[in-house]
XYZ file of C-alpha atoms in Angstrom:
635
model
C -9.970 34.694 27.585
C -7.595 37.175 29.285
C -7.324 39.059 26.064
C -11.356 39.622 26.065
C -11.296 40.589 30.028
C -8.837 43.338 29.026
C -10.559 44.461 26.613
C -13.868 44.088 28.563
C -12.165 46.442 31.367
C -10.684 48.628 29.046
C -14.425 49.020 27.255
C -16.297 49.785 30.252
C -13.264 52.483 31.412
C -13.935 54.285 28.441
C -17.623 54.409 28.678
C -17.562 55.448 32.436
C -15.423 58.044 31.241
C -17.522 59.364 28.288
C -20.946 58.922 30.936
C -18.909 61.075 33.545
C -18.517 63.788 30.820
C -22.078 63.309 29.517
C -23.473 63.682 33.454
C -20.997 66.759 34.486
C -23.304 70.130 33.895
C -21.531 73.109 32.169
C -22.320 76.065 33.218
C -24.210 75.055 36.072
C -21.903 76.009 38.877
C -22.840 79.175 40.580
C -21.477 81.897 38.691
C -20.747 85.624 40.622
C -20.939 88.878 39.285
C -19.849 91.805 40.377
C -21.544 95.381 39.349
C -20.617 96.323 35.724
C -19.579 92.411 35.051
C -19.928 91.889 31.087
C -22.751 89.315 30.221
C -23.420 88.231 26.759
C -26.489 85.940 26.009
C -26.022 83.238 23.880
C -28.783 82.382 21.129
C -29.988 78.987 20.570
C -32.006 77.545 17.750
C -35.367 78.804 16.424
C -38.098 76.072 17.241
C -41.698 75.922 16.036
C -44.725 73.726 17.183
C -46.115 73.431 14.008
C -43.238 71.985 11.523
C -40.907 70.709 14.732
C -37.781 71.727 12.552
C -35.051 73.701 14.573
C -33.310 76.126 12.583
C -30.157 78.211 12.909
C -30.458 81.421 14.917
C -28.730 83.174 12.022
C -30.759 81.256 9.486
C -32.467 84.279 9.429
C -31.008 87.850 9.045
C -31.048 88.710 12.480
C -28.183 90.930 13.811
C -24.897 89.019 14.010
C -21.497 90.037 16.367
C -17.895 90.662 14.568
C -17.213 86.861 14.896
C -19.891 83.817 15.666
C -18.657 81.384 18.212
C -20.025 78.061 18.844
C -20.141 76.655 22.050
C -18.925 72.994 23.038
C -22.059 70.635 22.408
C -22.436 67.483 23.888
C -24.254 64.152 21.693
C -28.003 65.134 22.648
C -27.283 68.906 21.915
C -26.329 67.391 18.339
C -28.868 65.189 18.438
C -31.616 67.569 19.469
C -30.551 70.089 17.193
C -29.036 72.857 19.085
C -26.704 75.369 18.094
C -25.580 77.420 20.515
C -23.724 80.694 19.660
C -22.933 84.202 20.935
C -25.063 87.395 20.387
C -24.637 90.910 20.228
C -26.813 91.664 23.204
C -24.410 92.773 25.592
C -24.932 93.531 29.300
C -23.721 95.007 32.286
C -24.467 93.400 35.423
C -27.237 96.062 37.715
C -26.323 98.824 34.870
C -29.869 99.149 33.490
C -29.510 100.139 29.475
C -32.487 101.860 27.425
C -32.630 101.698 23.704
C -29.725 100.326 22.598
C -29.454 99.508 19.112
C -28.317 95.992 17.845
C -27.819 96.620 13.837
C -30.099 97.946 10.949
C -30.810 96.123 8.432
C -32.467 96.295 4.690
C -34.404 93.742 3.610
C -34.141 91.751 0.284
C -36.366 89.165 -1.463
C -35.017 86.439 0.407
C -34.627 87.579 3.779
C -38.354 89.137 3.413
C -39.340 85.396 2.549
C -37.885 83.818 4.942
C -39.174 86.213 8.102
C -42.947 85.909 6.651
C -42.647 82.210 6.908
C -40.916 81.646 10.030
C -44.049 83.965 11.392
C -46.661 82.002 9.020
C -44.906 79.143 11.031
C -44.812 80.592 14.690
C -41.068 79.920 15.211
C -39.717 80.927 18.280
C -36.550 82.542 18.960
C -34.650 80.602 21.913
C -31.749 82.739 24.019
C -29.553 82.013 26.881
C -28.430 84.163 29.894
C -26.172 82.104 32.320
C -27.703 78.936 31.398
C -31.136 79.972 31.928
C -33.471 80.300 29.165
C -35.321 83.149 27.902
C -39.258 83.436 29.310
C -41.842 85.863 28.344
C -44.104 86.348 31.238
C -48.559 85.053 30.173
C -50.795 87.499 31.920
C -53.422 85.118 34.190
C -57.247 86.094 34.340
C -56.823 84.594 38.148
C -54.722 87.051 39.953
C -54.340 84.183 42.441
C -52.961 81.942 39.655
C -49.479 81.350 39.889
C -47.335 83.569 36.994
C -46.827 81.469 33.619
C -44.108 81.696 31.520
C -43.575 80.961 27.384
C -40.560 79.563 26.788
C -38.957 81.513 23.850
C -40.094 84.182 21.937
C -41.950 84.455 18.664
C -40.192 85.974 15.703
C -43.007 87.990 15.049
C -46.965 88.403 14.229
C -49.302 87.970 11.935
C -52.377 90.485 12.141
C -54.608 93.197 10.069
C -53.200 96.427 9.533
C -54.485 99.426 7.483
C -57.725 97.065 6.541
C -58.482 93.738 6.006
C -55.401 92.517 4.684
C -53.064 90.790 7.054
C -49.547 91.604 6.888
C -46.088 90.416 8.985
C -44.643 92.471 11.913
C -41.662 91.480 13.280
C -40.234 91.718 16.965
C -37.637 94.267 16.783
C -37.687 95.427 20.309
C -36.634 93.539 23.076
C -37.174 94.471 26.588
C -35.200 91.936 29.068
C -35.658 91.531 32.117
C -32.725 90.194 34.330
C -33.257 89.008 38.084
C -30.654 88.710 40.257
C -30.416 87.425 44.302
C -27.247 89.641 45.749
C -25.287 88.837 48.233
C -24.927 92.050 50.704
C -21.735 90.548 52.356
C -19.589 90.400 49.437
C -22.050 92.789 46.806
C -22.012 90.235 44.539
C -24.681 88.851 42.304
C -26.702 85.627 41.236
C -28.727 85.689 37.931
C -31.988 84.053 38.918
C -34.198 85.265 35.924
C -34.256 85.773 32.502
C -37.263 87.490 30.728
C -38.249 89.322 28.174
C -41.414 91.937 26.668
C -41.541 91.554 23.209
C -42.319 94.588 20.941
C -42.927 95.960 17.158
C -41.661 99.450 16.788
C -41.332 101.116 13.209
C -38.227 103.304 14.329
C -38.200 107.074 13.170
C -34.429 109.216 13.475
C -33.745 112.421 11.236
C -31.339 113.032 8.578
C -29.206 109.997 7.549
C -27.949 106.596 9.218
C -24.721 106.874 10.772
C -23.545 105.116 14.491
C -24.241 109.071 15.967
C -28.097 108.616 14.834
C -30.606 109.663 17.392
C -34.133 107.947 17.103
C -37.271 109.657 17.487
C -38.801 106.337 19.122
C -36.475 105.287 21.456
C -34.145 108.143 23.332
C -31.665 106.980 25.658
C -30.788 110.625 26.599
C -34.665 111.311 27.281
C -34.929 108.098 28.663
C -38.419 107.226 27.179
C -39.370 104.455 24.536
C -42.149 104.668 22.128
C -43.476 100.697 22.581
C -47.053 101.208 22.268
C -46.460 102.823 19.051
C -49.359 102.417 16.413
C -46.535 101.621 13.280
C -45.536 98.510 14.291
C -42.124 97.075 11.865
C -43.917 95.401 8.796
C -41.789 93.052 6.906
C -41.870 94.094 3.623
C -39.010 93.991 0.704
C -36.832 96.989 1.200
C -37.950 97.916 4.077
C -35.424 99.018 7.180
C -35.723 97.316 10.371
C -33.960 98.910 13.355
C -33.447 96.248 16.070
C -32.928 97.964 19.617
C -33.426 96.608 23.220
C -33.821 97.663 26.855
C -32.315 95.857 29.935
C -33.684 96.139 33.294
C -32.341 94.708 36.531
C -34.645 93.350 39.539
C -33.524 91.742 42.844
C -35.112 88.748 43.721
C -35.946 86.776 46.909
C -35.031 83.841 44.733
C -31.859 82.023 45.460
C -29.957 80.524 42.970
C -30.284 77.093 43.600
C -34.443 77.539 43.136
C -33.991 79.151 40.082
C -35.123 76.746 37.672
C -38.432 76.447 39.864
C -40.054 79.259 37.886
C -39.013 77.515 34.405
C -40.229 74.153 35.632
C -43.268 75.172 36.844
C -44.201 76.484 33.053
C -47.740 74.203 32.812
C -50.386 74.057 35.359
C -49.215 70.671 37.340
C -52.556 69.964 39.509
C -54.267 67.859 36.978
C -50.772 65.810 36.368
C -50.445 64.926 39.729
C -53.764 64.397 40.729
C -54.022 61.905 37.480
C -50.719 60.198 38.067
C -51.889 59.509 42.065
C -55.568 58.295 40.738
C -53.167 55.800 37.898
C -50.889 54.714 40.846
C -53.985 53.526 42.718
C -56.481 51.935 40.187
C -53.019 50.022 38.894
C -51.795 49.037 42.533
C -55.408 47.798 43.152
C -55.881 46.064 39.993
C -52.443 44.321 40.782
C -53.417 43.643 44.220
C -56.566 41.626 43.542
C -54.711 40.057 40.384
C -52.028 38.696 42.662
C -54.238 37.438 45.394
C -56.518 35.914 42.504
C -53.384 34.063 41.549
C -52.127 32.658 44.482
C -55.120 31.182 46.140
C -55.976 29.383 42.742
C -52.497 28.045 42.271
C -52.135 26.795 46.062
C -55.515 24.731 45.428
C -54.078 23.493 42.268
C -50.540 22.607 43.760
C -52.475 21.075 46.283
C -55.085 18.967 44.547
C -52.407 17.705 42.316
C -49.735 16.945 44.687
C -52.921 14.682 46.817
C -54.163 13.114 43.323
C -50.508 11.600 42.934
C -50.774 9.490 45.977
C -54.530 8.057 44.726
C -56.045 6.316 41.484
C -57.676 9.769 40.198
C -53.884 10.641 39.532
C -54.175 8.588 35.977
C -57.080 11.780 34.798
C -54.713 14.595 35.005
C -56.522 18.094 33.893
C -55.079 21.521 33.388
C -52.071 22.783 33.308
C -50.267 19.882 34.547
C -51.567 18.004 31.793
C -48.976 19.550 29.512
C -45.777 19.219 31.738
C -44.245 17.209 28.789
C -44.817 19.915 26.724
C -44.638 23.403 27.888
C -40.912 23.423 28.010
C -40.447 22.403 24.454
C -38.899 24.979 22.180
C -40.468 27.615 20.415
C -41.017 28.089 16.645
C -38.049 30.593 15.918
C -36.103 30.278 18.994
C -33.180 32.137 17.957
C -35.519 35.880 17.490
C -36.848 34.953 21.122
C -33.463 35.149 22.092
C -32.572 38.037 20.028
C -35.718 39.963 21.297
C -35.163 38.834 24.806
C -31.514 39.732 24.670
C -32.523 43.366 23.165
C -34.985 43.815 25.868
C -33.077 42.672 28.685
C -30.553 45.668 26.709
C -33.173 48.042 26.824
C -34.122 47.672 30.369
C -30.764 48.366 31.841
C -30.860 52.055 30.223
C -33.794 53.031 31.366
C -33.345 51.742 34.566
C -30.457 53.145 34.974
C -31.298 56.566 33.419
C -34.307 56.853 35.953
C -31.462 56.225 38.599
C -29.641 59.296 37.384
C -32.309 61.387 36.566
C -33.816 60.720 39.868
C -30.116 62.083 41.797
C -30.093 65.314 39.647
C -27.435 64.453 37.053
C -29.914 64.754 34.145
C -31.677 68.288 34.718
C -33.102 70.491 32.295
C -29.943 72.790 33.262
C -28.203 70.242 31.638
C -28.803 70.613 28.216
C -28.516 67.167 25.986
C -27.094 64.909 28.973
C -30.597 63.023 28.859
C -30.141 62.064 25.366
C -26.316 61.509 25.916
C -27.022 59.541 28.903
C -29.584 57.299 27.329
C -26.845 56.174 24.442
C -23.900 55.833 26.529
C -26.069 53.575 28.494
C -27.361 51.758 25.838
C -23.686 50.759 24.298
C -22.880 49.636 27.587
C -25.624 47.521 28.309
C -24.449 45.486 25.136
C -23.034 43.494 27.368
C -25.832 42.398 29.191
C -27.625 41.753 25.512
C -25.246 39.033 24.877
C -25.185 37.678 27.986
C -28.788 36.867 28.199
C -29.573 36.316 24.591
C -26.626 33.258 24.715
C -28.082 31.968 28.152
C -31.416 31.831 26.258
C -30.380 30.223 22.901
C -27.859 27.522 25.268
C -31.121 26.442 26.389
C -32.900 25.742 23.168
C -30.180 23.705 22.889
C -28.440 25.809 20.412
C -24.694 25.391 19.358
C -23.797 28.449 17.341
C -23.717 31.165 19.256
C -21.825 33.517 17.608
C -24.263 34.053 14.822
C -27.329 34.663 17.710
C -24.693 37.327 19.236
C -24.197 39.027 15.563
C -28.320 39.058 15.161
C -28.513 40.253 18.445
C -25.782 43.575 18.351
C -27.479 44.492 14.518
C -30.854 43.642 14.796
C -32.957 45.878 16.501
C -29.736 49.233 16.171
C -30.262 48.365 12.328
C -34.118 48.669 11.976
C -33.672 51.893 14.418
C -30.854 52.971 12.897
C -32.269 52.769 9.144
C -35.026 55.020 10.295
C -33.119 57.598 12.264
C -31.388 57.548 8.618
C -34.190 58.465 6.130
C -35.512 60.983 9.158
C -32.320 62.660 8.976
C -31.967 62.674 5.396
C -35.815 64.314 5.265
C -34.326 67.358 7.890
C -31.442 67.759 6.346
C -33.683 68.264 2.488
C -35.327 71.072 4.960
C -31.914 72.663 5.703
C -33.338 72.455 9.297
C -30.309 72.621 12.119
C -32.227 69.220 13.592
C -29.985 67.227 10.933
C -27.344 65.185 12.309
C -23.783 66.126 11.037
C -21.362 63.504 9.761
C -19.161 63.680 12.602
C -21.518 63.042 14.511
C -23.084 60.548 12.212
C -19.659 58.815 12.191
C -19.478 58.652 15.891
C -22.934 56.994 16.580
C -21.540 54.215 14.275
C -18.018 54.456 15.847
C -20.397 53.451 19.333
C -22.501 51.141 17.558
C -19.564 48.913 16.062
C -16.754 49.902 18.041
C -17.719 49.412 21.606
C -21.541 47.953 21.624
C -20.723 45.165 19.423
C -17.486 43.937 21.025
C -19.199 44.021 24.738
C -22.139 42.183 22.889
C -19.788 39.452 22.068
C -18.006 39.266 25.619
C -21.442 39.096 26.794
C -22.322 35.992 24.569
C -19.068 34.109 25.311
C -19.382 34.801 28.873
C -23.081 33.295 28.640
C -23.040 30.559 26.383
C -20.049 29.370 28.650
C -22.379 29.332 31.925
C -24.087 25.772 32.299
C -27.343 25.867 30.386
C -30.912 26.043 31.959
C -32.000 22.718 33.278
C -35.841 22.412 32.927
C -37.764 21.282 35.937
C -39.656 18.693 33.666
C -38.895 16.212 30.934
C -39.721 17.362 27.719
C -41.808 14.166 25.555
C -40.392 13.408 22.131
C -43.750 13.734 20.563
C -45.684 16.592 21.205
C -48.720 16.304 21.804
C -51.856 17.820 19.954
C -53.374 21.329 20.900
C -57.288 20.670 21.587
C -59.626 23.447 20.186
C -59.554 26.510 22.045
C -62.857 28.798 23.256
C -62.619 32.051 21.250
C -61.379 34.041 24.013
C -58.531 31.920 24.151
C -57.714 32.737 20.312
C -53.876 34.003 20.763
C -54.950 37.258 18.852
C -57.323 38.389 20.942
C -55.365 37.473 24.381
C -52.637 39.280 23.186
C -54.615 42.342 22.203
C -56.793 42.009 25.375
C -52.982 41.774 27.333
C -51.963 44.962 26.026
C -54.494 47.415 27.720
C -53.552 47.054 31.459
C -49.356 48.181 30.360
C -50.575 50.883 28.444
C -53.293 52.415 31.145
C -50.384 52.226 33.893
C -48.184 54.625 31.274
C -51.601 56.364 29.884
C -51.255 59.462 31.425
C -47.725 60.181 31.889
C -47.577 59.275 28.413
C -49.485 62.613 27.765
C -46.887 64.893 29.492
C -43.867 63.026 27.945
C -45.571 63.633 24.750
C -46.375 67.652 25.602
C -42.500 67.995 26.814
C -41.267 66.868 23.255
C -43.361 68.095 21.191
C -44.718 71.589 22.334
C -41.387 72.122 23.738
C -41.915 71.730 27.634
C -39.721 70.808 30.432
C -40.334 67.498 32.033
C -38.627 67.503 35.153
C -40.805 64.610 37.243
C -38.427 61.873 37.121
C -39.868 60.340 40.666
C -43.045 59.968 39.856
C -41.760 58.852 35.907
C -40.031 56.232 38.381
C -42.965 54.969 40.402
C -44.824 55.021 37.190
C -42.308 52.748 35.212
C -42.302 49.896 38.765
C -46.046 50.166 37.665
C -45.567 49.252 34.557
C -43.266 46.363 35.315
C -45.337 44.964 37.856
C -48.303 45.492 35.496
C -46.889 43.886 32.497
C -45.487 40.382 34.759
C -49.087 39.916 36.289
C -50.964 40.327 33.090
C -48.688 37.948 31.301
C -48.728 35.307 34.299
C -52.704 35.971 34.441
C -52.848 35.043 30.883
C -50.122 32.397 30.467
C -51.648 30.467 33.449
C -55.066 30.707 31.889
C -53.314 29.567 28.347
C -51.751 26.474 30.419
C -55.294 25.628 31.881
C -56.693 25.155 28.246
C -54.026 22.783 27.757
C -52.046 24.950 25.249
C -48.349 25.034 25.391
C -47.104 27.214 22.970
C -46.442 29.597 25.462
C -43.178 31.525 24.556
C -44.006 33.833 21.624
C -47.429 34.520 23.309
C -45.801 35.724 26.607
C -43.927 38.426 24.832
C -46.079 39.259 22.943
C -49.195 40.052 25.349
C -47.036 42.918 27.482
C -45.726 43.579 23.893
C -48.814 44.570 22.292
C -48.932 47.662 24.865
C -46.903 49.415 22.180
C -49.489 49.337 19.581
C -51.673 50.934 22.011
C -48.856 53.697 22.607
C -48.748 54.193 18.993
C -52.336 54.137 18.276
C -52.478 57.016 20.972
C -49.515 59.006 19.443
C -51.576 59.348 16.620
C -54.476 60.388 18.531
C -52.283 62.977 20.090
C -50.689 63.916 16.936
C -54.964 64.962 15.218
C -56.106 65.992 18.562
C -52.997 68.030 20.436
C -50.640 69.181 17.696
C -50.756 71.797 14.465
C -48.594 69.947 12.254
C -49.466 70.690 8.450
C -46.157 70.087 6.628
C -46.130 66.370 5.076
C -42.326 66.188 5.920
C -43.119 67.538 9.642
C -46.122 64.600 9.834
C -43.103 62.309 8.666
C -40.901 63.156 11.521
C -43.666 62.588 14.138
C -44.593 59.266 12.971
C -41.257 57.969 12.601
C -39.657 58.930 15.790
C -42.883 57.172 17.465
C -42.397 54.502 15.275
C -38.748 54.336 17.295
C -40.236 54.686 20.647
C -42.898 52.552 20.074
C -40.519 49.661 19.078
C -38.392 50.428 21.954
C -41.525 50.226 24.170
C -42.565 46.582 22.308
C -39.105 45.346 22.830
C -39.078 46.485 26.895
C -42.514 45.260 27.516
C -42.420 42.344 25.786
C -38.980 41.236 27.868
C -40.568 42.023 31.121
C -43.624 39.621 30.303
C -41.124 36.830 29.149
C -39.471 36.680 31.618
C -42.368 36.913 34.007
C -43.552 34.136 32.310
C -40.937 32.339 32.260
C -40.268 32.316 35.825
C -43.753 31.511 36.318
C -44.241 28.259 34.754
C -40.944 27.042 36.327
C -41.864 27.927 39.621
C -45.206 26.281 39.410
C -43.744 22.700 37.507
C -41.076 22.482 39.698
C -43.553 22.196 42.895
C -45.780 19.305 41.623
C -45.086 16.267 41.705
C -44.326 14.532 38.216
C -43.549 10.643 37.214
């Protein structure tokens, strides 16, 4: 026992240790600079809408410095698929640069290929100046309207030129834009903004190519740019791209600690809120009449039956009390209840405790990955309240070997998750995407899985199963007793569909936005009203399953276990039902392998959403019908 407490201590060290790394945000402190200062942007991967496959920056023959450097990732940035790496766009801070070139380049087959298809694709070039990510300003027709911002920048365009025919132009210009909040008592500076004009310029210079080459289009010394030309850069085989770029410094009003207001703000929020408060309050009022509905009839119950036990009439027992002998008898497959419950109870300590930290700051956009970090850290620790619950469960079933519950419940649901994350990655990787998931870092989800998540799943269990079991408030009979026929709304497929609604409207439209952040590449930075939404949805999924339980109980049908979990459960067929609403209606997927992706990482989420739901109801449930048997009064 003292052994497992060390290593129990030792366990949870480590993992506050690896959560304080995931939480701290590089790069995030305010940086100075001082006129002249060197800044380099860093690159990031190339992301598209349409085939959600990140790619390498230099995947494509862009213009690479003497030596590539990668910079420290963290879990999600693995995870996500980023790939962070130096550039040779080199500044110099509130030294304003015109027409500098990059590199020229001659393209071959293959680089011509793969430029026409990252444009056929609308891939987006991502880039990083002092942890703030590249924006290209979106001209409003309202002058009123608020400025929007496009995260990233495309590769290129696809347009008619000449004629008819469409042909490839790619953005070999780059006009940035840096914004910077100065401080006049010590002159130095705060980077605040990060922007960038796009432009395709066929570049003219005389004579031949050397580093001494003027061009024609873009004179430093004459301090003019051609950007409007009429020859934009086609990508063609053997053709010579010239890749220059200006840099222009603004002050801003903006301080630094507001900067990321500008990139959160990137999607017109009045409809979210407005939809969220209009959830909040159809929800809290459906609630509110569902609880009051619920207490009156269950004091006049209480009531009648505690009366009827003093009289004769006591002998013609009706309702739910008519199956005290019953309802606490176990369930057909006890020991996947537990596992489930267990899972769940897993489940529901991440994301609880995520929300916490996402709520204080810790989990910003600024902080790129720590969400995703977080979320598994958090998950491996909460093992150890798997265990715990799935062995109190399974002690009272009157179960005796729990150390083969506690194996099903640390492989079950990782395994099923973990065999699809598998085949996903294997797909992404046969796409030589940068989204596929190294074997380091392969080995180290498994190093979490078995290493630490298993072990605190099994001091969980011990420390469970050794707790006295749960006493029932009733006697369970010997015999059980038979089921009468039930009305067709009571039909447990139907009650269980019909349970699954009210979950699913409380997450409906926040559901939409967490959708549009991960999919169309948006920041989602409303963690307090993701918060308020998620109490909904707990408070949502216990009254619906008490609502229906109770009304189960009343038709004198016991077999109440399985059904409680799964009526909040079924909310996660609705969820994926409306993924794939979203996925016809919202997205521009055409690749089959892209389609793939979508469905099985909803597949994931969906799961995860049965297994959270369904918990919450259970337990719900379970609460409910002792509460109510232990105040009667029963021979």
């Amino acid at each position: 026992m003292a052994i497992q407490r060390l290593h129990l201590w030792i366990s949870a060290f480590c993992l506050l240790l690896y959560c304080a790394h995931a939480f701290y945000l590089p790069g995030v402190a305010p940086e100075d600079f001082q006129r002249g200062d060197e800044l380099r942007v860093k690159v990031n991967k190339l992301t598209s809408i349409k085939t959600q496959l990140p790619y390498s920056y230099y995947s494509l023959p862009f213009c690479r410095p003497d030596v590539i450097i990668d910079s420290a990732e963290n879990l999600g940035e693995v995870l996500r698929g980023d790939r962070i790496e130096n550039s040779p766009y080199l500044f110099r801070m509130r030294e304003p640069q015109m027409c500098s070139v990059v590199c020229r380049i001659t393209l071959d087959a293959k680089a011509t290929k793969d430029f026409k298809e990252k444009i056929d694709d609308e891939y987006m070039i991502n880039m990083i100046l002092d942890n703030l990510p590249l924006v290209v300003p979106i001209k409003r027709l309202e002058q009123e309207s608020p400025q929007m911002y496009q995260h990233g920048v495309h590769v290129g365009l696809k347009g008619p030129y000449g004629g008819n025919e469409e042909k490839h132009f790619i953005y070999n210009h780059l006009s940035f834009t840096v914004k910077y909040h100065q401080d006049f008592q010590t002159d130095s500076s705060r980077i605040v903004g990060f922007e960038v004009k796009p432009f395709s310029v066929k570049h003219d210079y005389e004579g031949e190519w050397n580093e001494k080459t003027r061009l024609l289009t873009c004179d430093p010394h004459a301090k003019r740019t051609v950007l409007n030309s009429e020859s934009p850069q086609e990508v063609e085989e053997k053709k010579e791209i010239i890749f220059t770029y200006d840099v222009e410094f603004q002050e801003s009003d903006v301080k630094w600690a507001s900067r990321w207001d500008t990139y959160l703000l990137m999607t017109d929020d009045q409809i979210h809120w407005f939809s969220i408060v209009n959830s909040l309050m159809i929800v809290l009022f459906l609630s509110g009449m569902v609880a009051m509905i619920m207490l009156r009839t269950l004091y006049r119950d209480i009531s009648k039956y505690n009366q009827l036990e003093t009289q004769e009439e006591a002998q013609e027992e009706t309702g739910w009390k008519l199956v005290h002998g019953d309802v606490f008898r176990p369930p057909a497959n006890s020991d996947l209840l537990c596992v489930y419950v267990g899972t769940g109870v897993q489940f529901f300590g991440m994301v609880l405790v995520t929300m916490i930290f996402a709520l204080l700051g810790f989990l910003s956009p600024s902080n790129r990955g720590g969400l995703m970090t977080a979320m598994l850290l958090l998950w491996v620790f909460m093992g150890l309240f798997a265990g715990y619950s799935s062995a109190r469960m399974y002690k009272m079933f009157k179960g005796t070997e729990w150390k083969r519950i506690t194996i099903k419940t640390a492989f079950m649901f990782p395994a099923v998750v973990f065999a699809i994350f598998f085949v996903l990655n294997a797909l992404i990787w046969g796409e030589k995407s940068s989204g596929a998931v190294p074997f380091g870092t392969m080995f180290a989800l498994v190093f979490l899985w078995f290493g630490i998540s298993v072990p605190l799943v099994f001091v969980g269990s011990y420390v469970g199963f050794k707790k006295p079991a749960i006493e029932d408030p009733v006697k369970t009979n010997k015999i059980p007793r038979q089921i009468p026929e039930q009305a067709w709304y009571m039909n447990p497929v139907f009650s269980i569909l019909i349970g699954g609604i009210l979950p699913f409207g409380a997450v409906f439209i926040e559901l939409f936005f967490i959708l549009t952040s991960i999919w169309l590449h948006q920041f989602y930075y409303i963690f307090g009203f993701l918060f308020i939404v998620f109490l909904i949805l707990i408070v949502t999924c216990a009254e619906i399953t008490i609502v229906l339980c109770y009304f189960q109980l009343c038709s004198e049908d016991y077999l109440w276990w399985w059904r409680a979990y799964l009526t909040s459960g079924s909310s996660a067929l609705y969820l994926f039902l409306y993924a794939t609403f979203y996925f016809f209606t919202k997205l521009e997927i055409t690749k089959p392998v892209s389609g793939v992706l979508y469905f099985g990482h909803m597949l994931i989420v969906s799961y995860a959403f049965f297994v959270l739901t369904g918990t919450i109801g259970f337990y719900a449930c379970f609460w409910f019908t002792r509460l109510i048997y232990s105040s009667v009064k029963i021979d």
